[in-house]
Coordinates of C-alpha atoms in Angstrom, one line a residue:
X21 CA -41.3 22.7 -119.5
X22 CA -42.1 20.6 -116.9
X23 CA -45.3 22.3 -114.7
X24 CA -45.1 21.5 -111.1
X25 CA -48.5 21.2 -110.4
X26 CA -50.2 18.4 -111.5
X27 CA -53.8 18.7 -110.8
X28 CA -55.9 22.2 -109.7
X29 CA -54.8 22.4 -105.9
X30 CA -57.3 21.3 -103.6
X31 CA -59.9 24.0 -101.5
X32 CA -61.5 23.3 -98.4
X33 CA -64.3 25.9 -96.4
X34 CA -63.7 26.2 -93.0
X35 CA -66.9 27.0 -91.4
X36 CA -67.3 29.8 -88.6
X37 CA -67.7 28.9 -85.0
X38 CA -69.9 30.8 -82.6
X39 CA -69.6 28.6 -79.6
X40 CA -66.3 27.7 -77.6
X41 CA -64.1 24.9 -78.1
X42 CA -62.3 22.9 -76.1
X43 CA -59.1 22.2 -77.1
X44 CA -58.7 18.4 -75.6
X45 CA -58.2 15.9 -78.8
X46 CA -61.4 14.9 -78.9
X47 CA -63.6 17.2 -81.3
X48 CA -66.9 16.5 -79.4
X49 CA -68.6 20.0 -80.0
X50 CA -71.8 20.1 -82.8
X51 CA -69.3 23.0 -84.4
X52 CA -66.9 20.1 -85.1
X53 CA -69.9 17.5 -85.8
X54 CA -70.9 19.7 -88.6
X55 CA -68.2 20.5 -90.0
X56 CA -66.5 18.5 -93.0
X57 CA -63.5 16.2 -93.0
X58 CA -61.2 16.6 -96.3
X59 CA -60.6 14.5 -99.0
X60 CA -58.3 11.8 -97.4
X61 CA -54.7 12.7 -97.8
X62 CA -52.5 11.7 -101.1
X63 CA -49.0 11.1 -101.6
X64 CA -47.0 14.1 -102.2
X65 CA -46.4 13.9 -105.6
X66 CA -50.4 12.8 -106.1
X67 CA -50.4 9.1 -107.0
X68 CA -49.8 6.6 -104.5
X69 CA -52.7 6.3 -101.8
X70 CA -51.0 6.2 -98.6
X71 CA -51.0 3.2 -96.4
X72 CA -53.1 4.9 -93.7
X73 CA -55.9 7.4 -93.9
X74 CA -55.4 10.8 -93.2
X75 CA -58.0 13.4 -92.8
X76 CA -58.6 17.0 -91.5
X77 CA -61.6 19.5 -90.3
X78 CA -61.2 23.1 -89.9
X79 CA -62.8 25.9 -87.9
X80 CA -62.5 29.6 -87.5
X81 CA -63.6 32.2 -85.2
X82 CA -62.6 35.9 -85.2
X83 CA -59.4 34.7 -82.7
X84 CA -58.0 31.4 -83.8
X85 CA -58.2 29.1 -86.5
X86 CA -58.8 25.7 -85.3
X87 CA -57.8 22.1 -86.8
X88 CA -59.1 18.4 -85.9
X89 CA -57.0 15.5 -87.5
X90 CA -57.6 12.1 -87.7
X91 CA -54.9 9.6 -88.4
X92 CA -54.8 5.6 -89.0
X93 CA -51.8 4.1 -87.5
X94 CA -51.0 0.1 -86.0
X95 CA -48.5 1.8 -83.8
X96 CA -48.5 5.3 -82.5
X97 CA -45.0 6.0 -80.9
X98 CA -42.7 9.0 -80.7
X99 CA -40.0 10.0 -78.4
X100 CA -39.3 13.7 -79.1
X101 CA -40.3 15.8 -76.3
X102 CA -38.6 19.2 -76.9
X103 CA -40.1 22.3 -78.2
X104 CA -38.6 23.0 -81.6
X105 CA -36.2 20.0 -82.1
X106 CA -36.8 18.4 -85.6
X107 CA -39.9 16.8 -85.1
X108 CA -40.6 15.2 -88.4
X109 CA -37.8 12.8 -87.1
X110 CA -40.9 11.0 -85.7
X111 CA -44.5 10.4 -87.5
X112 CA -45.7 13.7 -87.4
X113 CA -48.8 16.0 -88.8
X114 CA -47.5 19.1 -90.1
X115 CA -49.7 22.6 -91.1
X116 CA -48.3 25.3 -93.6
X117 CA -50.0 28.6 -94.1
X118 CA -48.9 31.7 -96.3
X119 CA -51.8 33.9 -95.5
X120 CA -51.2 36.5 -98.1
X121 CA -50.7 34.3 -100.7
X122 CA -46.7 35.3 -102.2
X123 CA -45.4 32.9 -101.6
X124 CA -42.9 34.6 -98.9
X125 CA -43.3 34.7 -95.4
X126 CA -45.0 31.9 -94.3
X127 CA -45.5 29.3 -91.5
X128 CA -44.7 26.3 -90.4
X129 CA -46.0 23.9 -87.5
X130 CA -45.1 20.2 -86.3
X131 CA -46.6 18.3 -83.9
X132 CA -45.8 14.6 -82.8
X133 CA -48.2 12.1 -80.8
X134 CA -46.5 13.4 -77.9
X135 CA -48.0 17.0 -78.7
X136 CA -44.6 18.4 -79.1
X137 CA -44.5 21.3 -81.0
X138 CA -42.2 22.7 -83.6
X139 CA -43.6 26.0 -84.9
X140 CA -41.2 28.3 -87.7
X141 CA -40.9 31.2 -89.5
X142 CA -39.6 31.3 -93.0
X143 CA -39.1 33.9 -95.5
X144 CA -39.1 32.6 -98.6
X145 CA -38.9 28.5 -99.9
X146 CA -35.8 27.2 -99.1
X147 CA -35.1 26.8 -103.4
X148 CA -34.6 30.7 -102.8
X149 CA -32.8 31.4 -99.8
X150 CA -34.5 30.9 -97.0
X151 CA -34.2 32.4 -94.1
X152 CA -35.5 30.6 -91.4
X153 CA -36.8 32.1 -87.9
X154 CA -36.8 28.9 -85.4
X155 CA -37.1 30.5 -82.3
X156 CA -40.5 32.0 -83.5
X157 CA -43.5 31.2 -81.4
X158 CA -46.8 31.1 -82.2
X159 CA -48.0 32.3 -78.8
X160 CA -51.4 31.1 -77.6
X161 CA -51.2 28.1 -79.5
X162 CA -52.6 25.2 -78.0
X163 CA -52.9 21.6 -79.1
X164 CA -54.2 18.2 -77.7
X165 CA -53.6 14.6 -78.6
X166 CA -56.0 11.7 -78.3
X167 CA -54.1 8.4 -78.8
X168 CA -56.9 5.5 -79.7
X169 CA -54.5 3.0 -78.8
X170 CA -51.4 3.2 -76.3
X171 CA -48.5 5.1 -77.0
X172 CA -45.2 3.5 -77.6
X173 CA -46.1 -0.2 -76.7
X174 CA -45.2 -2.9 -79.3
X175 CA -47.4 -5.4 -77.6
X176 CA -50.4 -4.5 -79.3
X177 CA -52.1 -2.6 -82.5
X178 CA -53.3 0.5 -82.0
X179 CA -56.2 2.7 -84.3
X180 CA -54.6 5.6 -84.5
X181 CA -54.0 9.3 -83.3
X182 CA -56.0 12.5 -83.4
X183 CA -55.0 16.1 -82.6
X184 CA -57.0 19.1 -82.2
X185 CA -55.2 22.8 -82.3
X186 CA -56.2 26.0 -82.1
X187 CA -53.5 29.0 -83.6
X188 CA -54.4 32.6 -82.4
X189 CA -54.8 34.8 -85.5
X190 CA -52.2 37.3 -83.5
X191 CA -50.1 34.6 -84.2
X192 CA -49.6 36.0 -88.1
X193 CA -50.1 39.6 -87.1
X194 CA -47.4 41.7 -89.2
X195 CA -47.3 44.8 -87.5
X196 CA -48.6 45.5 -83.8
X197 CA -51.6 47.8 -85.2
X198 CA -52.7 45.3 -88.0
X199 CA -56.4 43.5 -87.7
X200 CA -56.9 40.2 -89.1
X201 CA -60.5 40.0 -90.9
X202 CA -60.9 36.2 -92.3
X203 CA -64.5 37.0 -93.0
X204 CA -64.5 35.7 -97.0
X205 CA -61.0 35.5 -97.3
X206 CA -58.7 32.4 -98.8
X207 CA -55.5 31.5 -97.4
X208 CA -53.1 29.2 -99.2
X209 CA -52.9 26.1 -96.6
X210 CA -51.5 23.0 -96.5
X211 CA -50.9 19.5 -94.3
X212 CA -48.6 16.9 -94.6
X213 CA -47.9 13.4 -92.6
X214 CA -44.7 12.4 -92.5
X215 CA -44.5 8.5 -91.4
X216 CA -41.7 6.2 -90.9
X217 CA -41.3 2.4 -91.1
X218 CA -40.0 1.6 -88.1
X219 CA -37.6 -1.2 -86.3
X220 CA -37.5 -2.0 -82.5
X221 CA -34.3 -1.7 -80.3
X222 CA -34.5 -3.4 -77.6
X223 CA -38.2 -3.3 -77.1
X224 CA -38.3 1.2 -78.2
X225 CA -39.4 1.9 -81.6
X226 CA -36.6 3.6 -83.9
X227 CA -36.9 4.6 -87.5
X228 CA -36.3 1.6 -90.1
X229 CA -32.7 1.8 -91.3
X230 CA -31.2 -0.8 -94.2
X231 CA -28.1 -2.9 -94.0
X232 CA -26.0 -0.5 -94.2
X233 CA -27.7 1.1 -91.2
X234 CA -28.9 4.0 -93.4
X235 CA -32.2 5.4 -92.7
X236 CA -35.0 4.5 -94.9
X237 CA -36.8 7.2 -96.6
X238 CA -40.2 8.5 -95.1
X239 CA -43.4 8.4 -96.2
X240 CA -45.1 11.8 -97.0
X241 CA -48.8 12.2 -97.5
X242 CA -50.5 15.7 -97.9
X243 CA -53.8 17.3 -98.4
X244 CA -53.3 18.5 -101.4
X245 CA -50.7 17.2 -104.1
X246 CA -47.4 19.3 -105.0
X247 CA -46.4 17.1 -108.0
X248 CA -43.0 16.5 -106.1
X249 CA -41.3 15.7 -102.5
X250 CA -40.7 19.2 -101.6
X251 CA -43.6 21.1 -99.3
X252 CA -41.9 24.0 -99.5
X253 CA -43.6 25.4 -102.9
X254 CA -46.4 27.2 -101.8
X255 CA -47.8 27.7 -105.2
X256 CA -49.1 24.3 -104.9
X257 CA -50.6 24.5 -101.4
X258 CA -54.5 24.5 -101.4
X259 CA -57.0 26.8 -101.1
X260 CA -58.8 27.2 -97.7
X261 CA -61.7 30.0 -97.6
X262 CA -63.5 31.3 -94.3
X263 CA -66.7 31.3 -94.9
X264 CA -69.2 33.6 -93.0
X265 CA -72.4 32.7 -94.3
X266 CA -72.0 29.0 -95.8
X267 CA -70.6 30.7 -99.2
X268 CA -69.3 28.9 -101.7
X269 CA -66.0 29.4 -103.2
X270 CA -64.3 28.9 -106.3
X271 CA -60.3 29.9 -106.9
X272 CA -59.9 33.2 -108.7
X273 CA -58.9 33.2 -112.5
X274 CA -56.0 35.4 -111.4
X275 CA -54.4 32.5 -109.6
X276 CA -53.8 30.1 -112.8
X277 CA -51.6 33.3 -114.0
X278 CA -49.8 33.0 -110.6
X279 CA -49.6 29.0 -111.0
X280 CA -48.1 29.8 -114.6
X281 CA -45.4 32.8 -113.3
X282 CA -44.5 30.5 -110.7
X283 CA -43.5 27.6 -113.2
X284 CA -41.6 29.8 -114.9
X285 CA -39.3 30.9 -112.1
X286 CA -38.8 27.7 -111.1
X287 CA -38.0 26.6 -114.5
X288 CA -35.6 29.6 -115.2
X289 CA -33.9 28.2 -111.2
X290 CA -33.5 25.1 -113.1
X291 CA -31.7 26.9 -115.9
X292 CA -34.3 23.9 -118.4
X293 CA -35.7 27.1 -119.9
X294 CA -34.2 30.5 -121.1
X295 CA -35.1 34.2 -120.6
X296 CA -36.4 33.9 -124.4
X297 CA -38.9 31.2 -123.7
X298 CA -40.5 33.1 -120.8
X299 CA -42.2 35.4 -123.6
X300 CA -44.0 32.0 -125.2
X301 CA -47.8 32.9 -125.0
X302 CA -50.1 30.5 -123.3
X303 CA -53.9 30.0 -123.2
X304 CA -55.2 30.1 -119.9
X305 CA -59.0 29.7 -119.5
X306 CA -59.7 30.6 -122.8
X307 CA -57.7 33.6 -122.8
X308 CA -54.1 34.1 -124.1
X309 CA -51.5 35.4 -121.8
X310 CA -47.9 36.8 -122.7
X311 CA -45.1 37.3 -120.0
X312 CA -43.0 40.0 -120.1
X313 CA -39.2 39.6 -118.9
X314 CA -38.0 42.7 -117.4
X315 CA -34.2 42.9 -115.9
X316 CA -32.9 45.2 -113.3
X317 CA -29.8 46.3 -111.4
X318 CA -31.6 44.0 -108.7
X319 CA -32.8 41.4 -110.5
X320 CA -35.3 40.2 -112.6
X321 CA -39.6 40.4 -112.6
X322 CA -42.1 38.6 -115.0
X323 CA -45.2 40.1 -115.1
X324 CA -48.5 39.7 -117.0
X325 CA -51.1 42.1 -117.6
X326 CA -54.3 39.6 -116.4
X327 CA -57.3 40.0 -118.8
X328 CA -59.6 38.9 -116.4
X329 CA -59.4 41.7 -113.1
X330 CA -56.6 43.5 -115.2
X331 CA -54.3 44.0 -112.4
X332 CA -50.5 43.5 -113.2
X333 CA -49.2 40.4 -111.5
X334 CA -45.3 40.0 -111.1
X335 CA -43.2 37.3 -109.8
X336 CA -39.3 38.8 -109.2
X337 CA -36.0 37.4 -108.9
X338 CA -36.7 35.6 -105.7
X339 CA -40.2 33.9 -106.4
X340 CA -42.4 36.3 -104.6
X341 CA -45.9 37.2 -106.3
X342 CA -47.2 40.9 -106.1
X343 CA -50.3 41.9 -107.7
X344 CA -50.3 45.9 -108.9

C-alpha cells in the first residue's frame, strides 16, 4: 500500500506577539526580528529543491495570526487584480489551515505580487466531494507586498517579493458565540508557491506555453512535503503550535494513528486495497494497532482504539477524523 506521506510532516512554533504590527510588507518590528524563518520550502512531493528559495515566519496574538514571506524571484510580475479570480494563474504564495485538525472544513488563501487576494472555504478535499464556498471572506484580513525589484519590467532582474498578512482569528469562528484560545494549541498548516516559467508577448509577461501553445506545467514548492501534487490532503499539512511561554512541542502519538487511518481511506478511494486488508495490524511507535471496518446504512468508519491516550479515533466514509 502505497503511504502518502513520505517523511514526518514538518512543525513550526509561532511565537506570541505583545506589541503591534504593522502590516506594510516589510517585517521591521523586533517581534518579527526574533522570530524564526522555516526550513526553506521543498518540492511538493519532497525531492527536488526548488529553483528559488522560499521561506516563512509566523506570529500570533489573541486576534490575528500573522505571516512574513520571503521569496527569491529574477522577475516579479503578475496581472491578476480581482478579488477571488484564480490567482494561482500567476506566481503566487498560498496558506492552508484546518484548525481542528479533520481534515474537513478548512481554508484556503492566495495572494499574488499584486496583493490580490483569493480567500475559500472548503468542506472537505476535493478527492471527496468538495464543496467549495468562494464568495467566503476572511473579513479583516489584511496583507502587504514589498517588491525588491520592479514589478512587471523585463528590462531588469529583480530579488524577489515579500508579503506580510495578518488573518483575524474571527475569521475561522464557527458559531457567533464561539472563542478562539490558541494559547498551546497546534493547527495543521500549510504554504505552497506556485511558480511559472514564463514567455513575453509583446513586451507583458505570460505563462510559458509549448509548441503546441499548451501551457507548461507549474512549479509547486511547499513548506512541508505531501509526497504528491495535490495540496488538498490535509493529513500531510504541518504542524504549527502557538506557543505562550517559548514551549516546545512535539506531535502527539495519536496523530501517527490518524496518518495511518487516513492512508487507508485513501487507499480503499483508490480501490488498491480491500475492506479485508484494512484489518492488517501495524506497529506504530512500538505499539501494534488493529483497525476495525465497520459498515453502515450511511457508510463506512475505521476506527482504532489508540493505546497511547485511549481515545477511539475514526475516519468515515468521507475522510473526516473524529476522536471519541
Amino acid at each position: 500500500m502505497q503511504n502518502n506521506i513520505p517523511t514526518t510532516p514538518k512543525t513550526y512554533i509561532a511565537n506570541f506577539v505583545d506589541e503591534p504590527i504593522k502590516i506594510d510588507g516589510f517585517g521591521n518590528e523586533t517581534s518579527w526580528k526574533n522570530a524564526p524563518y522555516s526550513d526553506m520550502f521543498i518540492d511538493i512531493e519532497g525531492i527536488k529543491k526548488p529553483k528559488y528559495n522560499t521561506q516563512v515566519k509566523m506570529l500570533w496574538d489573541t486576534h490575528h495570526i500573522y505571516f512574513f514571506v520571503k521569496m527569491e524571484a529574477p522577475h516579479v510580475w503578475g496581472n491578476l487584480k480581482k478579488r477571488d479570480t484564480i490567482i494561482f494563474h500567476n506566481n503566487d504564495f498560498e496558506i492552508f489551515i484546518d484548525p481542528d485538525n479533520d481534515s474537513h472544513n478548512y481554508y484556503e488563501f492566495e495572494f499574488n505580487a499584486l496583493n490580490t487576494v483569493w480567500d475559500l472555504f472548503l468542506t472537505k478535499p476535493y478527492r471527496d466531494g468538495a464543496l467549495t464556498l468562494n464568495d467566503w471572506d476572511a473579513k479583516g484580513l489584511k496583507s502587504a507586498v514589498y517588491i525588491d525589484g520592479t514589478l512587471n519590467n523585463p528590462n531588469d532582474t529583480d530579488n524577489g517579493w515579500r508579503i506580510e498578512i495578518a488573518i483575524p482569528l474571527s475569521a475561522f469562528k464557527t458559531s457567533y458565540f464561539e472563542t478562539i484560545d490558541l494559547s498551546d494549541t497546534f493547527w495543521r498548516i500549510n504554504f505552497s508557491r506556485v511558480h511559472w516559467d514564463f514567455q513575453l508577448d509583446n513586451g507583458t509577461y505570460q505563462r510559458k506555453t509549448n509548441e503546441k501553445g499548451e501551457l507548461l506545467h507549474e512549479y509547486n514548492w511547499v513548506w512541508s512535503p505531501q509526497g504528491v501534487i495535490a495540496m488538498h490532503q490535509p493529513e500531510t499539512w504541518g504542524y504549527v503550535y502557538f506557543s505562550k511561554e517559548n514551549k516546545s512541542f512535539t506531535i502527539p502519538k495519536d496523530e501517527h494513528i490518524k496518518w495511518y487511518l487516513s492512508e487507508l481511506h485513501n487507499a480503499l478511494k483508490r480501490k488498491t486495497i480491500t475492506i479485508e486488508d484494512v484489518s492488517q495490524s501495524r506497529q506504530i511507535l512500538n505499539k501494534t494497532i488493529t483497525p476495525h471496518y465497520d459498515n453502515h446504512k450511511t457508510g463506512y468508519n475505521i476506527w482504532v482504539e489508540s493505546p497511547f491516550s485511549n481515545t477511539t479515533i475514526i475516519i468515515n466514509q468521507h475522510g473526516k477524523i473524529m476522536v471519541k
